[in-house]
């Protein structure tokens, strides 16, 4: 067996490394202060936080990292460091769909690091209001959430809001079985929202094939019902278990390990191209047959990938349907700019919601 | 006005600093791997995580730190860095009183950093069980929580558990006003648990002096009741607002800015002295008059500060009352050791629950 260094010696080395790291992170903070001064001298007060610059820093860390720390860990470290440096100048205020402890707040910290002030508000519209009125620098709102359907609120609000999308965040979402039964064998009925039930179908087929499944209006309602009868259980988030004091019987029972909710960051500023960007837009085609097909041709012609499409009935009375689309690339990329020009000629209404770096962490 | 360096130049310097930091944190991780190898060679597999060593590292960072990053921020980085280094060897498994998103989980991350696996369990007793059975390396349980009174569960369980206290964590706790009223003026009645009401008395006197105050069995019940009538509101945690979809009217309305919950870390290993430690113990005096006074004399005689005392009716049948005490210092400190020897002679039963570093962050 190879010889090992004594503990005391290794710890002395660690202490030296720590002192160096400490000096460097403070030197970095001084540089960040200098950046702020330069920006003020150049009349750029409003743009201390640059999502594009931060995305580039994190991607560079990923490229440079040789381990043993995993890329993800190294990037998280720098995410926090940038957050702390920024907070020295002016802590960012970020509004989110409250309460605290929700996935939305988790998304705020994942994107901005933990050195920000968060403002929980009661509804998605209030997140937009807080940023529009200048109460907060940024807002974070869910845009795709298979269990709660909040996507529509967010999309609809964009039709009338002057705000831009300046970033995206993805958060893993878990489903859990909760109830007062002593064991799975003691359960005769399970309540949940139908979309949560769908997400756990395989698990239910495997572990509780004989049990009656009842869809109810929400996961919180499911938890309430399960709290009334020991032989029933609910599939819901863990906050519901806390409020109804329901023991959690199984955690993470969703079938897809990549069951995620996507959030977007909204603000007033544009984000510069980083080389790996997305652009979100909304347009209306009118009702001629083939109109959507022709609109999408603009992207195909310039070889631009489409990540997402969502159609929504318009509430503006001017168009019957609007389409929300995410495409690959930044609106300043030449190919994208040309495709957007072509698209504009083929639609009744086109609104760019923003170009922003793809989620890094 | 002084001249400023161009943005590009500062950013180049930041990029260089980042590359150096990245190298150093990976060098630190390599050292941590070496520590693990040494420990294995010395037959110390079970003790990868040393709360005493970590407390010393963090205190040293605080001493060395010259800013501009605040001490708290610098320590949090090193907290995360140690957590990440440890996870390379073997991610710690930590049980806590679930569900996820609670103050208990926040306490886990504050103490262990975020590179740990957390296991939410349904009751305080289950946290003890998980650690006793070796399912988890450590557990985190609340020990002083003015609103929920969970302290008793934790203390009682210590009477029969072989586990030791190896750390403490403090978390700020907030109270919030929630309800469907359009404004404060629309509220005629407020529900909450009486202890939460007491915590917000000044705020209530100032902002809602005319409103009827009704104490109910729990804050969750208060939220449920408030959800039924638009003219009523509840004081509760934000998780309750989420489940009952109650708009949050005011956040952080507690009178004391330092309204905290204290958690302790339980495990199987002892923690070495760090110079700033606490020792927790439980003893029984029998029922002679003046018995407690004589017991406490042991500490007074050796000049040892008492941080906390809590009396509990014993459920063991052997003693009528037991006393839980926290004192300043480590049981291996000479003065403390002598005081404990003296105490032992004056009581019927004495059990050391552990000596551990005082909360650092």
XYZ file of C-alpha atoms in Angstrom:
722
model
C 0.000 0.000 0.000
C 1.277 3.436 -0.906
C 2.378 5.716 1.897
C 0.064 8.536 2.905
C 0.855 12.046 4.098
C 0.033 12.755 7.724
C -3.264 14.532 8.329
C -1.642 17.594 9.912
C 0.516 18.174 6.841
C -2.391 17.972 4.415
C -4.454 20.279 6.614
C -1.677 22.863 6.646
C -1.696 22.768 2.856
C -5.482 23.146 2.814
C -5.214 26.142 5.142
C -2.720 27.767 2.760
C -4.952 27.101 -0.239
C -7.923 28.531 1.645
C -6.021 31.732 2.407
C -5.165 32.097 -1.292
C -8.750 31.451 -2.363
C -9.959 34.014 0.139
C -7.577 36.632 -1.263
C -8.615 35.856 -4.818
C -12.350 36.018 -4.222
C -11.846 39.405 -2.547
C -9.688 40.574 -5.462
C -12.489 39.499 -7.760
C -14.944 41.507 -5.667
C -12.705 44.580 -6.016
C -12.716 44.113 -9.788
C -16.498 43.874 -9.724
C -16.603 47.188 -7.859
C -14.416 48.657 -10.569
C -16.766 47.344 -13.245
C -19.606 49.146 -11.495
C -17.621 52.410 -11.419
C -16.806 52.126 -15.097
C -20.447 51.487 -15.910
C -21.519 54.538 -13.923
C -18.854 56.641 -15.697
C -20.244 55.367 -18.993
C -23.824 56.153 -17.965
C -24.901 52.529 -17.672
C -26.293 52.497 -14.126
C -29.166 50.195 -14.922
C -27.176 47.242 -16.153
C -25.087 45.940 -13.276
C -26.450 42.489 -13.870
C -25.637 41.081 -17.300
C -27.104 37.616 -17.844
C -25.080 37.289 -21.058
C -21.768 38.016 -19.336
C -22.620 35.634 -16.476
C -23.526 32.843 -18.901
C -20.171 33.309 -20.657
C -18.265 33.175 -17.354
C -20.027 29.970 -16.326
C -19.499 28.278 -19.694
C -15.820 29.187 -19.556
C -15.530 27.654 -16.073
C -17.085 24.484 -17.444
C -14.548 24.385 -20.277
C -11.563 25.076 -18.047
C -12.551 22.718 -15.263
C -10.354 19.634 -15.030
C -11.753 18.288 -11.771
C -11.849 16.544 -9.414
C -14.753 18.879 -8.608
C -17.626 18.164 -11.022
C -18.437 20.904 -13.568
C -21.791 21.444 -11.953
C -20.229 22.103 -8.555
C -17.560 24.419 -9.950
C -20.175 26.413 -11.865
C -22.388 26.693 -8.789
C -19.424 28.065 -6.868
C -18.877 30.805 -9.453
C -22.617 31.434 -9.672
C -22.500 32.271 -5.935
C -19.325 34.277 -6.294
C -20.807 36.491 -9.020
C -23.962 36.879 -6.971
C -21.936 38.015 -3.933
C -19.794 40.409 -5.984
C -22.879 41.988 -7.501
C -24.512 42.331 -4.088
C -21.587 44.479 -2.919
C -22.735 47.197 -5.303
C -26.438 46.816 -5.145
C -28.300 43.658 -4.098
C -30.650 42.649 -6.888
C -34.339 42.619 -6.001
C -36.144 39.725 -7.640
C -39.922 39.145 -7.538
C -41.281 35.617 -7.747
C -44.545 33.731 -7.363
C -44.530 33.114 -3.600
C -44.565 31.879 -1.004
C -40.978 31.341 0.043
C -39.780 27.780 -0.153
C -41.499 27.110 -3.477
C -39.928 25.929 -6.702
C -40.135 29.527 -7.942
C -37.851 30.745 -5.174
C -35.516 27.827 -5.847
C -35.387 29.009 -9.465
C -34.487 32.549 -8.355
C -31.529 31.304 -6.302
C -30.428 28.887 -9.014
C -30.301 31.684 -11.559
C -29.133 34.647 -9.478
C -27.234 32.933 -6.655
C -28.261 33.416 -3.063
C -27.017 37.010 -2.578
C -30.232 38.568 -3.863
C -33.296 39.961 -2.130
C -36.407 38.039 -3.075
C -39.927 39.460 -3.023
C -42.686 36.843 -2.877
C -45.901 38.000 -4.549
C -49.289 36.341 -4.767
C -49.838 35.921 -8.510
C -47.935 35.746 -11.782
C -49.432 39.079 -12.840
C -47.976 40.657 -9.690
C -44.481 39.524 -10.701
C -44.916 41.431 -13.962
C -46.343 44.447 -12.112
C -43.454 44.560 -9.621
C -40.884 44.677 -12.420
C -42.884 47.020 -14.662
C -43.300 49.498 -11.798
C -39.596 49.338 -10.950
C -40.179 47.789 -7.500
C -37.834 44.952 -8.494
C -35.025 44.625 -11.011
C -36.167 41.237 -12.259
C -38.944 38.713 -11.916
C -39.042 34.937 -12.241
C -42.200 33.232 -13.501
C -42.996 29.615 -14.388
C -43.621 29.101 -18.074
C -44.035 25.341 -18.434
C -45.443 23.391 -15.548
C -47.283 20.244 -16.448
C -49.157 19.913 -13.152
C -50.490 23.395 -12.631
C -51.025 24.845 -16.059
C -49.670 28.253 -15.056
C -48.071 28.629 -18.441
C -51.162 30.387 -19.794
C -51.116 33.162 -17.246
C -47.514 33.917 -18.068
C -47.953 33.812 -21.832
C -51.123 35.890 -21.784
C -49.461 38.558 -19.666
C -46.669 38.905 -22.214
C -49.117 40.105 -24.860
C -49.544 43.396 -23.013
C -46.304 43.713 -21.042
C -43.310 45.768 -22.216
C -40.966 43.429 -20.304
C -38.413 41.177 -21.952
C -37.268 37.653 -21.265
C -33.637 37.790 -20.202
C -32.986 34.270 -18.988
C -34.368 30.805 -18.314
C -34.041 28.341 -15.436
C -35.044 24.712 -15.091
C -35.961 23.040 -11.800
C -36.584 19.359 -11.091
C -40.055 18.688 -9.740
C -40.981 15.718 -7.587
C -44.216 13.918 -6.754
C -44.758 12.222 -3.410
C -47.206 9.795 -1.849
C -48.559 10.913 1.515
C -51.165 9.691 3.968
C -51.805 8.245 7.405
C -51.690 4.565 6.309
C -49.181 2.394 8.163
C -47.927 0.973 4.858
C -48.802 0.871 1.166
C -50.928 -2.234 1.822
C -53.261 -0.153 3.992
C -54.241 2.202 1.144
C -57.529 1.694 -0.730
C -57.823 4.994 -2.641
C -55.473 7.653 -3.977
C -56.320 11.281 -4.761
C -54.436 13.699 -6.936
C -54.734 16.133 -9.813
C -55.015 14.176 -13.049
C -51.740 15.494 -14.431
C -49.858 14.402 -11.327
C -51.540 11.006 -11.584
C -50.359 10.756 -15.176
C -46.801 11.564 -14.105
C -46.818 8.665 -11.633
C -48.724 6.092 -13.668
C -45.913 3.538 -13.905
C -45.124 3.793 -10.222
C -48.802 3.309 -9.369
C -49.133 0.330 -11.746
C -46.104 -1.316 -10.161
C -46.692 -0.592 -6.489
C -50.437 -0.112 -6.097
C -52.113 -1.866 -9.018
C -55.377 -2.638 -7.137
C -55.974 0.743 -5.608
C -58.802 3.063 -6.680
C -57.472 6.237 -8.310
C -59.545 9.425 -8.047
C -58.682 12.657 -9.838
C -59.488 15.809 -7.867
C -59.215 19.527 -8.615
C -55.719 20.112 -7.196
C -52.952 18.354 -5.324
C -53.656 20.471 -2.239
C -57.283 19.301 -2.286
C -56.011 15.721 -2.627
C -53.886 16.150 0.489
C -56.822 17.602 2.397
C -59.022 14.647 1.462
C -56.316 12.142 2.361
C -55.967 13.785 5.770
C -59.577 12.830 6.573
C -59.345 9.078 6.011
C -56.502 6.812 7.075
C -57.097 4.392 4.209
C -56.564 7.026 1.544
C -53.441 8.742 0.294
C -52.571 11.728 -1.885
C -49.952 12.423 -4.524
C -48.761 15.986 -4.014
C -45.856 18.283 -3.317
C -44.242 18.215 0.094
C -45.603 21.607 1.150
C -49.074 20.024 1.190
C -47.791 17.243 3.447
C -46.530 19.872 5.855
C -49.739 21.837 6.059
C -51.961 18.770 6.480
C -49.381 17.034 8.675
C -49.486 13.994 6.427
C -46.638 11.495 6.794
C -44.749 11.115 3.519
C -44.883 7.444 2.518
C -42.755 7.615 -0.640
C -40.802 10.476 -2.188
C -39.956 11.114 -5.860
C -42.466 8.686 -7.368
C -42.688 10.471 -10.723
C -41.943 8.204 -13.686
C -39.685 10.591 -15.564
C -36.449 11.430 -13.791
C -36.344 14.608 -15.866
C -39.697 15.959 -14.744
C -38.857 19.665 -14.764
C -40.537 23.031 -14.573
C -39.145 25.783 -16.744
C -39.016 29.348 -15.466
C -38.143 32.550 -17.275
C -36.467 35.669 -15.982
C -38.228 38.905 -16.939
C -36.736 42.379 -16.847
C -36.276 45.607 -18.754
C -32.920 45.052 -20.377
C -31.754 43.252 -23.487
C -29.197 40.483 -23.332
C -26.293 40.434 -25.805
C -25.490 37.354 -27.933
C -23.394 34.671 -26.184
C -23.228 32.063 -28.966
C -25.736 29.760 -27.233
C -28.980 31.661 -27.037
C -32.696 31.247 -27.402
C -35.225 33.745 -28.706
C -38.876 33.805 -27.635
C -41.527 35.479 -29.732
C -45.266 35.648 -30.183
C -47.098 36.183 -33.438
C -50.547 35.957 -34.992
C -51.218 34.693 -38.494
C -54.827 35.489 -39.134
C -57.143 32.667 -40.113
C -56.144 31.796 -43.687
C -55.499 28.080 -44.209
C -51.792 27.283 -44.158
C -50.912 30.563 -42.504
C -48.999 28.950 -39.630
C -47.200 26.670 -42.048
C -46.036 29.656 -44.077
C -44.947 31.464 -40.943
C -42.824 28.544 -39.812
C -41.250 28.333 -43.245
C -39.264 31.455 -42.341
C -37.313 29.482 -39.772
C -36.911 26.372 -41.889
C -35.517 28.413 -44.766
C -32.700 29.791 -42.637
C -32.023 26.525 -40.844
C -33.183 27.762 -37.474
C -34.319 25.174 -34.935
C -37.646 25.580 -33.189
C -37.607 24.531 -29.558
C -41.219 25.045 -28.585
C -44.563 26.104 -29.952
C -47.729 26.896 -28.059
C -50.978 28.214 -29.504
C -53.324 30.329 -27.407
C -56.685 31.871 -28.079
C -56.120 35.618 -28.110
C -58.001 37.713 -25.585
C -57.290 40.922 -27.438
C -60.107 40.569 -29.962
C -57.743 41.464 -32.795
C -56.515 37.968 -33.599
C -58.186 34.649 -33.043
C -55.036 32.790 -32.151
C -51.531 33.746 -31.153
C -48.504 31.454 -31.264
C -45.680 31.496 -28.757
C -42.454 30.133 -30.181
C -38.939 29.585 -28.864
C -36.204 29.341 -31.480
C -32.488 28.641 -31.363
C -30.230 31.673 -31.605
C -30.189 35.385 -30.779
C -32.210 37.992 -32.656
C -28.930 39.761 -33.484
C -27.482 36.619 -35.096
C -27.577 37.322 -38.872
C -29.534 34.177 -39.813
C -32.099 34.754 -37.075
C -32.458 38.416 -38.007
C -33.179 37.476 -41.612
C -35.674 34.810 -40.593
C -37.467 37.292 -38.360
C -37.649 39.819 -41.181
C -39.211 37.197 -43.416
C -41.595 36.121 -40.667
C -42.725 39.697 -40.125
C -43.833 39.871 -43.755
C -45.956 36.724 -43.310
C -47.827 37.475 -40.083
C -50.336 40.020 -38.780
C -48.510 40.706 -35.540
C -45.023 39.845 -34.320
C -43.592 40.669 -30.921
C -40.098 39.689 -29.816
C -40.209 38.655 -26.174
C -36.445 38.527 -25.844
C -33.185 36.797 -26.717
C -31.294 35.298 -23.803
C -28.571 32.759 -22.946
C -29.726 29.137 -22.705
C -29.900 27.793 -19.147
C -26.321 27.067 -18.062
C -26.626 25.387 -14.674
C -13.423 62.640 -11.553
C -10.865 59.845 -11.439
C -10.258 57.896 -14.616
C -11.682 54.395 -14.869
C -10.263 51.299 -16.522
C -12.111 50.118 -19.625
C -14.613 47.304 -19.043
C -12.785 44.862 -21.318
C -9.574 45.229 -19.341
C -11.245 44.597 -15.988
C -13.097 41.618 -17.398
C -9.847 40.104 -18.636
C -8.461 40.425 -15.132
C -11.597 38.826 -13.687
C -11.247 35.942 -16.141
C -7.665 35.411 -14.990
C -8.678 35.484 -11.331
C -11.479 33.023 -12.049
C -9.075 30.611 -13.683
C -6.815 30.789 -10.617
C -9.725 30.280 -8.223
C -10.868 27.308 -10.262
C -7.421 25.730 -10.034
C -7.226 26.344 -6.315
C -10.620 24.916 -5.468
C -9.699 21.790 -7.420
C -6.340 21.599 -5.628
C -8.262 21.828 -2.383
C -10.513 18.985 -3.514
C -7.431 16.860 -4.244
C -6.178 17.549 -0.709
C -9.558 16.505 0.657
C -9.247 13.234 -1.244
C -5.838 12.769 0.341
C -7.309 13.387 3.800
C -9.820 10.635 3.119
C -7.062 8.219 2.073
C -5.065 9.009 5.186
C -8.113 8.446 7.348
C -8.783 5.098 5.717
C -5.122 4.117 6.214
C -5.491 5.072 9.862
C -8.717 3.100 10.214
C -10.944 6.127 10.605
C -13.496 5.445 7.842
C -16.464 6.719 9.801
C -15.244 10.239 10.404
C -14.954 11.957 7.043
C -17.036 14.793 8.322
C -15.504 16.613 11.296
C -17.711 19.430 12.585
C -14.862 20.608 14.807
C -12.403 20.906 11.910
C -15.007 22.676 9.759
C -15.782 25.176 12.527
C -12.067 25.947 12.847
C -11.720 26.488 9.094
C -14.688 28.867 9.031
C -13.515 30.863 12.046
C -10.081 31.225 10.475
C -11.659 32.522 7.257
C -13.543 35.090 9.320
C -10.293 36.209 10.987
C -8.335 36.395 7.731
C -11.026 38.103 5.709
C -10.237 41.727 4.865
C -13.136 42.293 2.473
C -14.663 43.753 0.459
C -16.712 40.537 0.662
C -18.513 40.431 4.023
C -17.348 37.754 6.498
C -20.682 36.022 6.257
C -20.405 35.698 2.474
C -16.801 34.501 2.591
C -17.678 31.869 5.194
C -20.641 30.682 3.149
C -18.309 30.048 0.184
C -15.989 27.948 2.253
C -18.956 26.165 3.779
C -19.993 25.206 0.221
C -16.463 24.374 -0.795
C -15.981 21.984 2.131
C -19.347 20.450 1.403
C -18.380 19.877 -2.243
C -14.968 18.455 -1.334
C -16.536 16.047 1.121
C -19.123 14.941 -1.420
C -16.325 13.806 -3.752
C -15.514 11.039 -1.295
C -18.913 10.165 -0.033
C -21.962 12.444 -0.080
C -23.285 12.811 3.452
C -26.822 11.578 4.024
C -28.722 13.807 6.419
C -32.209 13.108 7.792
C -34.477 15.987 8.748
C -38.060 16.675 9.761
C -39.670 17.020 6.333
C -41.077 18.018 4.054
C -38.555 19.621 1.748
C -38.607 23.390 1.723
C -39.074 23.662 5.481
C -36.878 25.504 7.945
C -35.412 22.126 8.912
C -34.078 21.539 5.416
C -32.761 25.092 5.346
C -30.890 24.270 8.567
C -29.366 21.158 6.955
C -27.995 23.172 4.039
C -26.811 25.989 6.283
C -24.820 23.551 8.400
C -23.627 21.011 5.841
C -23.611 23.080 2.628
C -25.686 22.036 -0.343
C -23.620 19.042 -1.505
C -25.424 16.606 0.783
C -28.266 14.183 0.248
C -31.233 15.025 2.428
C -33.835 12.524 3.615
C -37.128 14.077 4.702
C -38.902 12.024 7.379
C -42.303 12.487 8.997
C -41.475 12.945 12.676
C -38.659 13.937 14.987
C -38.451 10.364 16.296
C -37.876 9.174 12.731
C -34.848 11.450 12.416
C -33.348 9.717 15.462
C -34.297 6.288 14.061
C -32.717 6.975 10.675
C -29.390 7.890 12.275
C -29.491 5.170 14.928
C -30.132 2.504 12.274
C -27.309 3.826 10.100
C -29.628 4.881 7.247
C -28.146 8.380 7.492
C -24.871 9.786 8.766
C -26.495 12.681 10.591
C -29.859 14.116 11.499
C -31.052 17.663 12.092
C -33.868 18.318 14.584
C -35.387 21.529 15.940
C -34.715 22.047 19.617
C -36.158 25.481 20.384
C -39.099 26.683 18.377
C -41.378 29.114 20.111
C -44.350 28.582 17.804
C -44.528 24.821 17.571
C -43.216 23.516 20.848
C -41.335 20.661 19.196
C -38.545 21.045 21.686
C -40.138 18.467 23.986
C -40.168 15.699 21.416
C -36.490 16.222 20.762
C -35.467 16.400 24.399
C -37.538 13.389 25.422
C -36.054 11.293 22.666
C -32.547 12.048 23.911
C -33.267 10.290 27.198
C -33.265 6.923 25.438
C -31.104 7.574 22.369
C -27.406 6.691 22.161
C -26.883 9.547 19.682
C -24.794 12.613 20.385
C -25.206 16.264 19.570
C -22.428 17.259 17.194
C -23.475 20.723 16.091
C -26.059 23.490 16.232
C -27.679 25.736 13.617
C -29.873 28.795 13.917
C -32.459 29.866 11.348
C -34.481 33.086 11.194
C -38.229 32.491 11.323
C -40.827 34.854 9.901
C -44.521 35.441 10.459
C -46.812 36.668 7.703
C -50.313 38.069 7.359
C -52.398 36.364 4.669
C -55.975 36.526 3.478
C -58.293 37.469 0.630
C -58.962 41.027 1.846
C -58.189 43.793 -0.647
C -56.315 45.750 2.015
C -55.720 45.783 5.772
C -58.796 47.980 6.169
C -60.979 45.135 4.894
C -60.007 42.765 7.729
C -62.314 42.311 10.718
C -60.787 39.216 12.366
C -57.383 37.548 12.552
C -56.657 33.898 13.352
C -53.404 32.347 14.491
C -51.803 30.129 17.106
C -51.448 32.084 20.330
C -47.661 31.986 20.278
C -47.552 33.432 16.791
C -50.011 36.105 17.888
C -47.725 36.950 20.788
C -44.777 37.275 18.414
C -46.652 39.845 16.326
C -48.387 41.804 19.104
C -46.674 45.141 18.429
C -47.288 44.934 14.716
C -50.960 44.133 15.347
C -51.304 46.982 17.851
C -49.815 49.416 15.370
C -51.461 48.323 12.149
C -54.716 46.632 13.152
C -55.635 47.931 16.606
C -59.418 47.494 16.142
C -59.428 44.006 14.716
C -60.735 40.969 16.607
C -57.938 38.500 17.416
C -58.810 34.816 17.730
C -56.356 32.150 18.835
C -56.779 28.772 17.117
C -55.055 25.394 17.425
C -52.375 25.883 14.763
C -51.237 28.321 12.135
C -52.339 25.914 9.393
C -55.844 25.850 10.869
C -55.763 29.659 10.954
C -54.951 29.746 7.252
C -57.746 27.313 6.481
C -60.258 29.451 8.375
C -59.041 32.634 6.703
C -59.504 30.996 3.311
C -63.249 30.681 3.992
C -64.047 34.334 4.686
C -62.707 37.313 2.791
C -62.923 39.586 5.820
C -60.608 37.440 7.919
C -56.865 36.914 7.771
C -54.330 34.500 9.259
C -50.844 34.860 10.673
C -48.847 31.848 9.505
C -45.842 30.578 7.601
C -45.751 30.944 3.836
C -46.249 27.252 3.143
C -49.779 27.611 4.527
C -50.405 30.518 2.147
C -49.361 28.282 -0.721
C -51.612 25.382 0.157
C -54.678 27.533 0.816
C -53.839 29.884 -2.065
C -54.041 32.851 0.256
C -52.520 36.118 -0.971
C -49.775 37.291 1.383
C -50.703 40.769 2.615
C -47.607 41.483 4.717
C -44.402 39.517 5.213
C -42.083 39.426 8.250
C -44.471 40.992 10.732
C -42.832 39.438 13.812
C -41.797 42.014 16.437
C -38.346 40.612 17.148
C -35.939 40.789 14.245
C -34.024 37.952 15.883
C -36.901 35.503 16.001
C -34.957 32.277 15.424
C -35.370 28.545 15.641
C -32.432 26.550 16.924
C -31.640 23.155 15.454
C -29.141 20.545 16.571
C -27.168 18.058 14.523
C -27.263 14.504 15.850
C -24.864 11.715 14.974
C -22.694 8.942 16.317
C -19.360 10.679 16.589
C -17.756 12.960 19.156
C -16.505 16.384 18.221
C -13.074 17.553 19.423
C -12.580 20.845 21.297
C -12.295 23.942 19.077
C -11.964 26.646 21.747
C -15.539 27.890 21.276
C -17.793 25.002 22.176
C -21.005 24.197 23.945
C -21.878 21.082 25.935
C -25.422 19.772 26.318
C -26.383 17.444 29.145
C -29.384 16.080 30.961
C -29.559 15.185 34.639
C -32.014 14.364 37.396
C -31.669 15.549 40.963
C -34.267 13.652 42.892
C -36.851 15.625 44.847
C -34.947 17.021 47.824
C -35.390 20.774 48.278
C -32.431 22.736 46.948
C -31.233 19.812 44.838
C -31.223 21.780 41.586
C -29.470 24.670 43.279
C -26.695 22.375 44.522
C -26.369 20.818 41.084
C -25.926 24.189 39.426
C -23.310 25.132 42.011
C -20.929 22.791 40.202
C -20.867 25.122 37.221
C -20.739 28.321 39.250
C -17.766 27.041 41.240
C -15.685 26.535 38.102
C -16.861 29.730 36.436
C -18.731 27.964 33.666
C -21.524 29.860 31.936
C -24.933 28.270 31.559
C -26.602 29.034 28.256
C -29.933 27.314 28.701
C -31.953 25.309 31.149
C -35.174 23.404 30.559
C -37.014 21.208 33.034
C -39.130 18.317 31.829
C -41.292 15.796 33.632
C -39.583 12.467 33.177
C -41.484 9.715 31.410
C -39.117 7.041 32.627
C -40.714 6.634 36.050
C -37.304 6.723 37.718
C -37.071 10.471 38.231
C -39.805 13.008 38.569
C -38.012 15.736 36.694
C -35.058 15.897 34.391
C -33.135 19.050 33.491
C -31.635 19.769 30.114
C -28.756 22.214 30.282
C -26.379 23.795 27.779
C -23.113 25.090 29.171
C -20.182 26.967 27.701
C -17.128 24.882 26.854
C -16.193 21.340 25.825
C -16.367 18.334 28.141
C -12.643 17.808 27.539
C -11.801 21.352 28.695
C -10.210 20.904 32.164
C -12.591 23.271 33.991
C -15.652 21.703 32.394
C -14.409 18.198 33.127
C -13.977 19.067 36.812
C -17.398 20.705 36.996
C -18.994 17.632 35.426
C -17.233 15.362 37.936
C -18.604 17.462 40.762
C -22.075 17.526 39.201
C -22.073 13.751 38.873
C -21.600 13.447 42.634
C -24.634 15.677 43.258
C -27.238 14.136 40.943
C -29.057 10.829 40.510
C -28.500 10.591 36.788
C -26.240 12.458 34.394
C -26.014 11.953 30.655
C -23.734 13.955 28.393
C -25.538 14.656 25.139
C -22.464 16.011 23.418
C -19.878 18.761 23.117
C -19.839 20.615 19.807
C -18.643 23.850 18.171
C -20.911 26.864 18.629
C -22.850 27.844 15.534
C -20.408 29.647 13.217
C -22.520 30.892 10.317
